[in-house]
C-alpha cells in the first residue's frame, strides 16, 4: 500500500491548493517562480476544475492541465491531483436536476455555489466515475503526480427520493427484516411502526421531534453513502496508479463523516485546519485537530488546507498577527504533520473567496503574509528531513466516537447546552494546559498500550466497547470518565440505571437516580471546585472513594467525583483549572508526566522523533529553563540551559549535551 512517505520522500510537503484556471496563463510563470522562492514543493490542482475539463457533457479539455502539470514539474514541484467531483458544472444540474440535493423540507439545493450533488444519485456517480477514469488514465504516468486528492470535504447531505431508496437498501442490509428495524428504532412509540420498506423515509421535516434512532441511522447512512462516492473514485485511480497514495481531505471536527471508518479507506489522512486567530485557545484547537488526525492516520498525516491569513466565512474574519501562521504551522509539524498545505496559493480576485487569504495575498510578493510563508518554507527545508516519517509518542488516549457524537445531538435530550465537541475540547485542553501528550482512540481499539484513557463523554457505547473499558481497568489501566457516558446502546436504547451496569460497577455506582443539568452560566459547588453544565444524583455502592462531593443545593453531600482503583468518574464538568487538576492527579497516579516540567504559561513542548519543539503561544516573550545543551535547528544557535522564545516564537531543539 502506498503511503505519505511515497510522496514526502524524506521531506515535509509544503504548498497549497493552486487554482490557476482563475488566472490568465501569463500569471502561471510568475506563480512557479514565486513558489520556488517560497520553498513550495507541492501544489494541489484541479479541486474545482470540473467545468473547465468537461465544459459540455462528455467533452474533455485536458490541454490546459497538461501544460500546467508540465510547468510545475519542470520546476520540481509535485502535484496532488484532485478529482474535481465536489463541484459539478452547471450543465449537470440543468440537464439532470435529480442530481441536485434536497433539504429536509424538500427544497432543491441549486447549482451556483459548490458541493451541489446528491451522493446517492446514480447519474452524478456515473459522470464522476467517467471523468475520474479519464483523468487517471491521462495522468497516470505524469512524473509530477504524487498524491490523489478525491473530491473535497465530503459534506453534502440529501433527503431526496433517490436518497430515500438508497437509505432503505442500507437499512435492509443492516437489519434484514422490518421487524428488526422496528425493534431497533423503537417504533412502538408514537405509532411509528412500518408495514413496508417503501414507507421508510429519511428523517425529513416533521411536525414534532423525530425518531432519534432513525436520525442516528441516517447519519450513519450518510457517512457511508458519501464514502461509497469516495471509494468508487479511489478504486478507479488506484487501478491506474497502484503506487500513488490516495486521500480525501476531512473538514475539522466535522460530524458528517465517521473519520475512523474513512481513514481506514485512505492511504493518507488529511484534514483542513482553520483555528480562529482571535481565539486565545486557537493553539489548543490546532493541537487537538493534529492529535485527532495523527491518531486516525496512525502516524504522519497531512494538513491539506490551512489559511495563511484571514478566512472569509466567520462573522468577523481576523488576520493572523505576525508569527502566528508560522507558530501553528510548526505546531502541526511537531504533532506529526508531514505535509503543510494551504488554501490557497494565490488569493482570488473574483468569486466567493476573494476576501479569503492566500499564501500570496493581494499585497503581493512584498506583503507580510508572503514573507512569512517564505520563512516557513525555508525552515521546513531544514527540519523536514529530520522529522519526516517520525512519530509522536503518547501514553494517554482520549476516546472519540462518531456514533456517540451523533447520538448526543438528538432532539429531546436532558440538556441542549451540552456539546460533545466542547467536552472533547475541554478535556483535551486540560491535558494540553498540563503539557501532557495524548492521542485519540476509537472505542473498541486496543487500549492496553496506554497508561491512561480519558472518556470526556460517550453517551452511546456498544457492549464490546464497555467490556473493553472494564478489561482495561482490570488490567491495571487508569480510566477517567466524564458524565452521561454509557447511557444508551448501539440502537440508542436506554440502559437501565442511568448508565451501563458494568460501568456502574466499575465506578462504584449503584444507581444514577437523576441527571441534573445546569443552566447556562450556573455552577454547582463541589469540594474544592465548581462544577458546570451538569450534575448527577448518584447513589454510590460503597466500593468507591468519594474524591469530591456536591456541597449545597439538591445534591448536597452526594459524590460528584468517584474513584475506584484505576477508574475515575466525573459527574460534572469541573471548571477548567479543576478539570486539569483532576486529570493531572489521575495521570500522576498512572505514572504519566508532562513532556517537560515547569514550563511557563503558554509554552507548549512536544517531542517528535529525536527533536524537542518549544512553541510559545503567548503574546509576550518567554524564557524556558532547559538543562543541558541544545541546538536550535531553526537558528543554528546553541542554548545552554535557557531557551528564549519571542512572542509566537518556536525553537526546534536537538540535545547536544553528550
Ligand atoms: C474549505 C475548502 C476550500 C476553501 C476553504 C476556505 O476548506 O476545502 O476550498 O473553501 O474552505 O477556508
XYZ file of C-alpha atoms and ligand atoms in Angstrom:
670
model
C 0.000 0.000 0.000
C 1.382 3.416 -0.876
C 1.642 5.938 1.947
C 2.504 9.543 2.684
C 6.152 8.501 2.744
C 5.958 7.860 -1.005
C 5.000 11.475 -1.550
C 7.243 13.141 1.008
C 10.389 11.159 0.253
C 12.058 12.340 3.404
C 10.767 15.914 3.284
C 7.789 17.801 4.628
C 5.492 18.729 1.762
C 4.836 22.440 1.582
C 2.394 24.188 -0.719
C -1.309 24.531 -1.243
C -4.377 24.498 -3.429
C -3.456 26.019 -6.728
C -6.338 27.253 -8.861
C -4.610 28.712 -11.936
C -7.768 28.366 -14.009
C -8.797 31.607 -12.301
C -5.858 33.415 -13.900
C -4.535 34.122 -17.410
C -1.727 31.743 -18.328
C 0.843 34.569 -18.220
C 0.436 34.567 -14.451
C 1.437 30.900 -14.191
C 5.093 31.605 -14.869
C 5.072 34.140 -12.069
C 3.396 31.586 -9.829
C 6.064 28.944 -10.270
C 8.836 31.492 -9.844
C 7.378 32.596 -6.519
C 6.633 29.043 -5.469
C 10.290 28.215 -5.871
C 11.187 31.298 -3.888
C 8.884 30.180 -1.099
C 10.177 26.619 -0.990
C 6.889 25.196 -2.265
C 7.338 21.583 -3.307
C 3.711 20.513 -3.715
C 0.565 22.003 -5.225
C -2.969 20.681 -5.207
C -4.520 21.080 -8.600
C -7.951 20.530 -10.063
C -10.163 20.664 -6.985
C -12.747 22.861 -8.692
C -11.920 22.242 -12.342
C -14.803 20.077 -13.488
C -16.427 22.730 -15.685
C -13.030 23.526 -17.230
C -12.254 19.913 -18.056
C -15.756 18.877 -19.069
C -17.428 22.052 -20.342
C -20.163 20.003 -22.042
C -21.393 16.529 -21.103
C -18.754 14.038 -22.202
C -16.305 16.672 -23.530
C -12.681 16.570 -22.351
C -10.429 19.627 -22.299
C -7.151 18.477 -20.834
C -4.808 20.743 -22.791
C -4.532 23.440 -20.118
C -3.996 20.833 -17.419
C -1.274 19.143 -19.477
C 0.542 22.469 -19.789
C 0.123 23.191 -16.101
C 1.403 19.841 -14.872
C 4.353 20.072 -17.245
C 5.133 23.566 -15.996
C 5.110 22.751 -12.297
C 7.030 19.557 -12.927
C 9.662 21.473 -14.830
C 10.148 23.485 -11.639
C 10.479 20.403 -9.469
C 7.100 20.807 -7.825
C 4.946 17.732 -7.209
C 1.211 17.615 -7.786
C -1.586 16.490 -5.516
C -4.111 15.904 -8.259
C -7.756 16.274 -7.340
C -10.754 14.625 -8.897
C -12.921 17.712 -9.371
C -16.118 15.962 -8.390
C -17.185 18.163 -5.491
C -18.495 20.890 -7.750
C -20.380 19.622 -10.814
C -20.715 22.028 -13.752
C -23.990 23.892 -14.209
C -24.941 21.690 -17.172
C -25.353 18.731 -14.859
C -27.925 20.411 -12.659
C -29.696 21.857 -15.689
C -29.787 18.572 -17.607
C -30.241 16.288 -14.626
C -31.995 18.174 -11.831
C -32.257 14.901 -9.917
C -28.512 15.141 -9.197
C -29.164 18.205 -7.034
C -29.592 17.605 -3.322
C -32.785 18.321 -1.448
C -33.019 19.651 2.075
C -35.041 18.128 4.901
C -38.093 20.099 3.852
C -37.765 19.136 0.200
C -36.345 22.294 -1.326
C -33.707 21.965 -4.001
C -30.107 22.971 -3.336
C -29.220 24.627 -6.621
C -26.002 24.962 -8.509
C -24.280 28.338 -8.417
C -22.079 27.505 -5.436
C -20.369 24.126 -4.873
C -20.987 20.669 -3.378
C -24.405 20.536 -5.023
C -24.653 16.835 -5.645
C -26.760 14.106 -4.163
C -24.349 11.372 -3.028
C -26.936 8.729 -3.897
C -27.545 9.955 -7.430
C -26.524 7.293 -9.974
C -26.291 9.994 -12.657
C -23.847 12.058 -10.604
C -21.856 8.960 -9.757
C -21.715 7.919 -13.412
C -20.379 11.279 -14.576
C -17.929 11.432 -11.655
C -16.602 7.937 -12.386
C -16.229 8.617 -16.088
C -14.265 11.816 -15.532
C -12.118 10.183 -12.846
C -11.349 7.329 -15.225
C -10.171 9.685 -17.951
C -8.227 11.895 -15.571
C -6.445 8.906 -14.062
C -5.674 7.392 -17.458
C -4.289 10.655 -18.750
C -2.012 11.487 -15.818
C -1.130 8.015 -14.516
C 2.387 8.308 -15.864
C 2.884 12.015 -15.363
C 6.046 12.456 -13.309
C 4.559 15.345 -11.302
C 1.798 13.184 -9.827
C 2.468 12.429 -6.149
C -0.924 12.093 -4.428
C -4.548 11.663 -5.490
C -6.978 14.001 -3.749
C -10.508 12.655 -4.165
C -13.315 15.224 -4.228
C -13.106 17.874 -1.489
C -14.501 17.983 2.026
C -17.302 15.464 1.522
C -20.099 17.155 3.424
C -23.266 17.007 1.363
C -26.426 15.722 2.971
C -29.513 14.952 0.944
C -33.084 13.933 1.751
C -34.406 13.352 -1.825
C -36.349 10.343 -3.166
C -33.202 8.734 -4.580
C -31.637 9.083 -1.148
C -34.745 7.543 0.411
C -34.421 4.477 -1.828
C -30.725 4.209 -1.040
C -31.394 4.607 2.691
C -33.895 1.735 2.534
C -31.327 -0.509 0.855
C -28.792 0.410 3.536
C -31.334 -0.331 6.285
C -32.317 -3.646 4.696
C -28.716 -4.756 4.737
C -28.254 -3.601 8.351
C -31.427 -5.098 9.785
C -32.535 -7.811 7.359
C -36.177 -7.627 8.356
C -38.641 -4.867 9.027
C -39.326 -6.392 12.447
C -35.666 -5.984 13.366
C -35.718 -2.385 12.165
C -38.903 -1.667 14.091
C -37.337 -3.141 17.206
C -34.116 -1.158 16.807
C -35.940 2.088 16.157
C -38.485 1.557 18.923
C -41.313 2.314 16.530
C -43.946 1.216 19.039
C -43.511 4.777 20.246
C -45.921 7.318 18.667
C -47.384 4.798 16.236
C -44.330 4.736 14.009
C -44.402 1.033 13.143
C -43.583 0.341 9.480
C -45.611 -2.090 7.387
C -43.405 -1.941 4.263
C -39.869 -0.820 3.424
C -41.276 1.666 0.939
C -42.858 3.615 3.806
C -39.487 4.473 5.316
C -38.142 7.948 4.627
C -35.015 9.818 5.527
C -35.826 11.908 8.603
C -37.467 14.755 6.719
C -39.107 17.777 8.243
C -41.856 16.615 10.572
C -44.440 18.025 12.937
C -42.543 17.447 16.155
C -39.466 15.542 17.372
C -38.312 12.819 15.041
C -37.324 9.267 15.884
C -33.794 9.539 17.315
C -32.770 6.037 16.222
C -33.885 6.843 12.682
C -31.832 10.029 12.792
C -28.823 8.152 14.120
C -29.078 5.612 11.320
C -29.479 8.372 8.757
C -26.224 9.913 9.939
C -24.512 6.548 9.728
C -26.011 6.048 6.285
C -24.984 9.483 5.009
C -21.386 8.932 6.092
C -21.459 5.565 4.305
C -23.146 6.943 1.183
C -20.510 9.645 0.851
C -17.831 7.039 1.459
C -19.180 4.984 -1.448
C -18.625 8.030 -3.668
C -15.088 8.265 -2.336
C -14.190 4.581 -2.664
C -15.613 4.417 -6.185
C -13.227 7.164 -7.322
C -10.391 5.843 -5.200
C -10.690 2.427 -6.789
C -10.517 3.948 -10.250
C -7.367 5.959 -9.607
C -5.769 3.089 -7.677
C -6.309 0.779 -10.656
C -4.340 3.190 -12.853
C -1.670 4.094 -10.302
C -1.378 1.483 -7.542
C 1.819 3.169 -6.351
C 0.298 6.631 -5.766
C -1.287 7.281 -2.344
C -4.898 8.447 -2.184
C -6.562 10.837 0.241
C -9.621 12.975 0.691
C -9.490 15.996 2.951
C -11.591 15.962 6.110
C -13.242 19.029 7.489
C -12.050 19.771 11.010
C -14.076 18.131 13.759
C -16.905 17.534 11.337
C -19.725 15.261 12.357
C -20.787 14.234 8.843
C -18.095 11.637 8.202
C -17.062 8.923 10.620
C -13.391 9.732 10.242
C -12.232 6.485 11.877
C -14.029 4.465 9.249
C -12.974 6.767 6.437
C -9.343 6.799 7.483
C -9.225 3.041 7.006
C -10.030 3.658 3.359
C -7.253 6.190 2.793
C -3.543 5.872 2.150
C -3.011 9.352 3.603
C -5.243 11.009 6.168
C -5.539 14.716 5.512
C -7.525 17.493 7.142
C -8.302 21.173 6.728
C -7.482 23.219 9.816
C -8.784 26.701 10.461
C -8.323 27.827 14.048
C -9.595 31.356 14.639
C -6.659 33.781 15.014
C -8.761 35.723 17.513
C -9.384 32.692 19.717
C -6.996 32.616 22.680
C -7.416 28.816 22.628
C -6.648 28.591 18.913
C -3.346 26.837 19.598
C -5.068 24.192 21.664
C -7.687 23.687 18.954
C -4.926 23.307 16.386
C -3.194 20.784 18.644
C -6.423 18.849 19.055
C -7.008 18.607 15.304
C -3.423 17.480 14.871
C -3.765 14.821 17.559
C -7.029 13.635 16.089
C -5.761 13.388 12.544
C -2.471 11.769 13.544
C -4.449 9.193 15.502
C -6.741 8.500 12.566
C -3.707 8.168 10.338
C -1.832 6.033 12.834
C 1.276 8.105 12.050
C 2.269 11.089 9.937
C -0.602 12.999 8.394
C -1.257 15.886 6.096
C -2.522 19.417 6.648
C -4.311 19.688 3.337
C -5.542 23.195 3.989
C -4.925 25.995 6.416
C -5.079 29.765 5.998
C -2.034 31.993 5.771
C -4.196 34.904 6.927
C -7.908 35.510 7.421
C -10.686 33.224 6.232
C -13.897 34.775 4.935
C -16.580 32.601 6.469
C -16.669 33.759 10.085
C -18.838 36.678 11.176
C -15.655 38.699 11.657
C -12.552 37.430 9.877
C -9.381 38.283 11.714
C -5.960 38.181 10.080
C -3.100 36.306 11.693
C -0.702 38.571 13.571
C 2.930 38.244 12.524
C 4.300 34.891 13.632
C 1.013 33.112 14.227
C 0.899 31.322 10.893
C 4.426 30.078 11.496
C 3.629 29.044 15.070
C 0.571 26.980 14.151
C 2.311 25.545 11.091
C 5.286 24.325 13.091
C 2.924 23.120 15.805
C 1.232 20.858 13.261
C 4.632 19.535 12.211
C 5.559 18.982 15.858
C 2.379 16.972 16.257
C 3.094 14.711 13.341
C 2.212 16.507 10.099
C 4.473 15.586 7.191
C 2.675 17.911 4.798
C 1.740 21.518 5.364
C -0.528 22.941 2.704
C -2.737 25.970 2.438
C -5.936 27.058 0.912
C -4.808 28.570 -1.369
C -1.639 29.554 -3.210
C -2.706 32.833 -4.849
C -5.565 34.779 -3.308
C -8.514 35.009 -5.698
C -9.624 38.301 -7.195
C -13.096 37.107 -8.042
C -15.629 34.719 -6.678
C -16.909 33.971 -3.206
C -13.459 33.659 -1.690
C -11.812 36.848 -2.918
C -11.534 38.052 0.689
C -10.063 34.737 1.866
C -6.322 34.862 2.300
C -3.812 33.002 0.168
C -0.106 32.280 0.590
C 0.387 35.009 -1.968
C -2.100 37.634 -0.857
C -3.372 40.686 -2.738
C -0.442 42.529 -1.135
C 1.822 40.515 -3.443
C 5.307 39.179 -3.054
C 6.443 42.013 -0.839
C 3.479 41.509 1.508
C 3.967 40.357 5.080
C 1.983 37.166 4.524
C 4.220 36.014 1.695
C 7.356 36.895 3.631
C 6.219 34.699 6.487
C 5.309 31.925 4.053
C 8.835 32.085 2.626
C 10.277 31.833 6.101
C 8.186 28.754 6.889
C 9.210 27.167 3.582
C 12.876 27.778 4.308
C 12.563 26.351 7.821
C 10.745 23.261 6.622
C 13.578 22.645 4.205
C 15.850 22.457 7.252
C 13.728 20.472 9.693
C 11.751 18.447 7.130
C 14.393 15.769 6.632
C 14.813 15.497 10.422
C 11.153 14.911 11.245
C 9.609 13.365 8.142
C 8.222 9.919 8.897
C 8.848 10.115 12.633
C 6.257 9.540 15.336
C 4.894 11.473 18.295
C 4.752 9.357 21.453
C 1.677 9.397 23.697
C 0.791 7.490 26.849
C -2.718 8.889 27.085
C -5.654 8.207 24.788
C -8.839 10.227 24.554
C -11.752 8.172 23.263
C -13.705 9.782 20.477
C -16.535 8.267 18.510
C -18.966 9.328 15.836
C -21.893 7.145 16.926
C -21.679 8.653 20.404
C -21.366 12.145 18.930
C -24.374 11.607 16.677
C -26.494 10.215 19.461
C -25.565 13.199 21.638
C -27.081 15.686 19.185
C -30.609 14.313 19.160
C -33.688 16.318 20.000
C -35.409 15.777 23.324
C -32.302 15.282 25.444
C -31.809 16.383 29.060
C -29.808 19.494 28.135
C -29.245 21.124 24.812
C -26.365 23.066 26.365
C -24.160 20.002 26.427
C -21.991 19.882 23.334
C -19.990 16.747 22.637
C -17.285 18.631 20.780
C -16.969 21.241 23.513
C -16.481 18.470 26.048
C -13.816 16.805 23.927
C -12.120 20.152 23.553
C -12.358 20.887 27.286
C -10.719 17.580 28.214
C -8.092 17.763 25.508
C -7.462 21.350 26.558
C -6.964 20.358 30.192
C -4.245 17.916 29.163
C -2.750 20.421 26.757
C -2.562 23.001 29.542
C -0.890 20.395 31.723
C 1.664 19.719 28.990
C 0.742 16.048 28.738
C 0.924 14.427 25.307
C -2.054 12.469 24.061
C -3.674 10.885 21.091
C -7.211 9.882 20.242
C -8.554 6.365 20.026
C -11.763 4.801 18.908
C -13.831 2.804 21.386
C -13.116 -0.817 20.660
C -9.491 -0.240 19.675
C -6.603 -1.711 21.666
C -6.100 0.279 24.867
C -3.558 -1.766 26.777
C -0.626 0.277 25.459
C -1.869 3.442 27.173
C -1.198 4.311 30.786
C -4.351 6.401 30.923
C -7.574 6.546 28.915
C -9.943 9.506 29.013
C -13.606 9.492 28.077
C -14.886 13.075 28.009
C -18.315 11.707 27.130
C -19.609 8.715 25.207
C -23.355 8.742 25.564
C -23.619 5.744 23.253
C -21.383 2.770 23.954
C -21.717 -0.678 22.456
C -21.365 -3.779 24.598
C -17.918 -4.693 23.312
C -16.621 -1.182 23.964
C -17.963 -1.307 27.529
C -16.285 -4.673 28.082
C -13.028 -3.239 26.748
C -13.097 -0.386 29.242
C -13.753 -2.770 32.111
C -10.959 -5.091 30.959
C -8.617 -2.121 30.547
C -9.076 -1.066 34.184
C -8.930 -4.651 35.444
C -5.646 -4.963 33.565
C -4.168 -2.068 35.520
C -5.114 0.887 33.316
C -6.328 4.258 34.560
C -9.669 5.373 33.144
C -11.142 8.823 33.723
C -14.684 9.081 32.509
C -16.969 12.061 32.127
C -20.685 12.290 32.819
C -23.513 10.859 30.759
C -21.427 8.010 29.413
C -22.732 4.538 28.605
C -26.288 5.820 28.721
C -27.566 4.143 25.532
C -26.650 1.082 23.462
C -25.855 0.972 19.731
C -29.542 1.322 18.867
C -29.816 4.391 21.082
C -31.846 2.356 23.580
C -31.559 3.466 27.215
C -29.517 1.262 29.521
C -31.406 0.960 32.833
C -29.969 2.530 35.968
C -28.744 5.676 34.209
C -25.554 4.005 32.958
C -24.490 0.590 31.746
C -24.462 -1.804 34.725
C -20.869 -2.931 34.049
C -19.695 0.673 34.121
C -21.626 1.403 37.286
C -19.876 -1.491 38.947
C -16.548 -0.268 37.627
C -17.040 3.190 39.151
C -18.806 2.041 42.316
C -22.221 3.469 41.446
C -25.395 1.632 42.410
C -27.791 3.901 40.522
C -27.931 7.235 38.774
C -31.253 8.446 40.110
C -31.499 11.636 38.083
C -29.420 13.801 35.808
C -29.407 17.407 36.983
C -28.230 19.524 34.072
C -27.274 23.096 34.923
C -28.421 26.324 33.326
C -26.109 28.417 31.190
C -23.575 30.155 33.419
C -24.708 28.234 36.523
C -22.290 26.305 38.683
C -22.567 23.771 41.448
C -20.201 23.802 44.415
C -18.096 20.715 44.929
C -15.269 20.093 47.396
C -12.513 22.358 46.163
C -14.011 23.380 42.822
C -17.125 24.394 40.921
C -18.880 22.104 38.515
C -20.568 23.406 35.393
C -23.040 22.230 32.777
C -24.199 19.058 34.518
C -24.564 17.227 37.801
C -25.882 13.818 38.767
C -27.789 12.332 41.634
C -25.575 9.310 42.205
C -26.073 6.567 44.725
C -22.661 5.027 45.349
C -22.454 1.337 46.191
C -19.844 1.876 48.884
C -16.927 0.413 46.960
C -15.522 3.722 45.658
C -13.755 6.639 47.276
C -15.576 9.980 47.074
C -12.921 12.298 45.670
C -15.294 15.257 45.832
C -18.913 15.705 46.876
C -21.542 18.270 45.922
C -21.960 20.999 48.511
C -25.257 22.809 48.873
C -28.285 22.558 46.631
C -30.335 19.455 45.935
C -27.340 17.130 45.690
C -25.653 18.263 48.902
C -23.354 15.547 50.205
C -23.677 13.231 47.201
C -20.489 12.329 45.330
C -19.546 14.422 42.320
C -16.252 12.640 41.624
C -15.720 8.972 42.413
C -12.628 6.835 42.264
C -12.483 3.101 42.492
C -8.936 1.892 41.933
C -7.951 2.943 38.446
C -11.474 4.060 37.499
C -12.464 7.705 37.998
C -15.915 9.110 37.283
C -16.657 12.834 36.959
C -20.387 13.507 37.164
C -19.967 17.197 36.377
C -17.680 19.322 34.223
C -15.206 20.909 36.653
C -14.110 24.422 35.755
C -11.006 24.321 33.547
C -8.360 24.599 36.269
C -10.096 21.958 38.372
C -10.507 19.591 35.447
C -6.821 19.979 34.739
C -6.029 19.332 38.408
C -8.079 16.139 38.477
C -6.600 14.833 35.243
C -3.075 15.628 36.411
C -3.787 13.779 39.644
C -5.074 10.733 37.799
C -2.156 10.967 35.363
C 0.356 11.083 38.186
C -1.281 8.012 39.717
C -0.928 6.333 36.322
C 2.727 7.330 36.059
C 2.158 9.864 33.278
C 4.234 13.029 33.343
C 4.207 16.178 31.238
C 6.561 16.341 28.257
C 8.601 18.952 30.150
C 8.111 20.062 33.759
C 7.920 23.680 34.833
C 7.114 25.371 31.538
C 5.981 28.997 31.596
C 2.284 29.515 30.863
C 1.508 29.414 27.163
C 4.591 27.438 26.168
C 3.942 24.039 24.628
C 6.528 21.276 24.449
C 6.249 18.387 22.005
C 8.723 15.636 21.247
C 8.812 14.305 17.742
C 11.483 11.931 16.546
C 14.646 12.972 18.337
C 13.640 16.635 18.498
C 12.014 18.821 21.102
C 9.686 21.545 19.828
C 9.058 24.521 22.116
C 6.165 26.693 20.976
C 5.253 29.964 22.632
C 1.525 30.620 22.262
C 1.813 33.663 24.478
C 1.785 37.199 23.176
C 4.887 38.075 25.130
C 8.370 36.533 25.001
C 9.049 33.543 27.241
C 12.103 32.022 28.844
C 12.323 28.259 29.248
C 14.860 26.664 31.522
C 16.140 23.526 29.891
C 19.005 21.652 31.450
C 21.783 20.571 29.086
C 22.947 21.971 25.758
C 20.569 22.172 22.842
C 20.999 23.136 19.229
C 18.101 25.091 17.731
C 17.799 23.800 14.175
C 15.903 26.914 13.115
C 18.591 29.400 14.100
C 21.692 27.233 14.318
C 22.284 28.717 17.782
C 23.100 26.671 20.842
C 21.142 27.099 24.057
C 22.949 26.414 27.270
C 20.350 25.850 29.978
C 17.962 28.560 28.811
C 15.840 28.935 25.661
C 14.384 32.332 24.843
C 11.247 32.433 22.732
C 9.786 35.528 21.087
C 6.069 36.128 21.122
C 4.717 33.255 18.990
C 8.293 32.008 18.875
C 9.340 28.448 18.120
C 12.512 26.501 18.807
C 13.239 23.085 17.343
C 15.916 21.600 19.557
C 18.315 18.731 19.410
C 20.009 17.693 22.632
C 23.750 18.039 22.066
C 24.780 17.691 25.719
C 26.523 14.395 25.224
C -12.513 24.657 2.674
C -12.437 24.273 1.208
C -11.627 25.219 0.379
C -11.893 26.637 0.782
C -11.628 26.800 2.243
C -11.787 28.200 2.735
O -11.533 24.138 3.444
O -11.983 22.960 1.013
O -11.965 25.021 -0.971
O -13.219 26.958 0.508
O -12.539 26.007 2.948
O -11.459 28.304 4.082
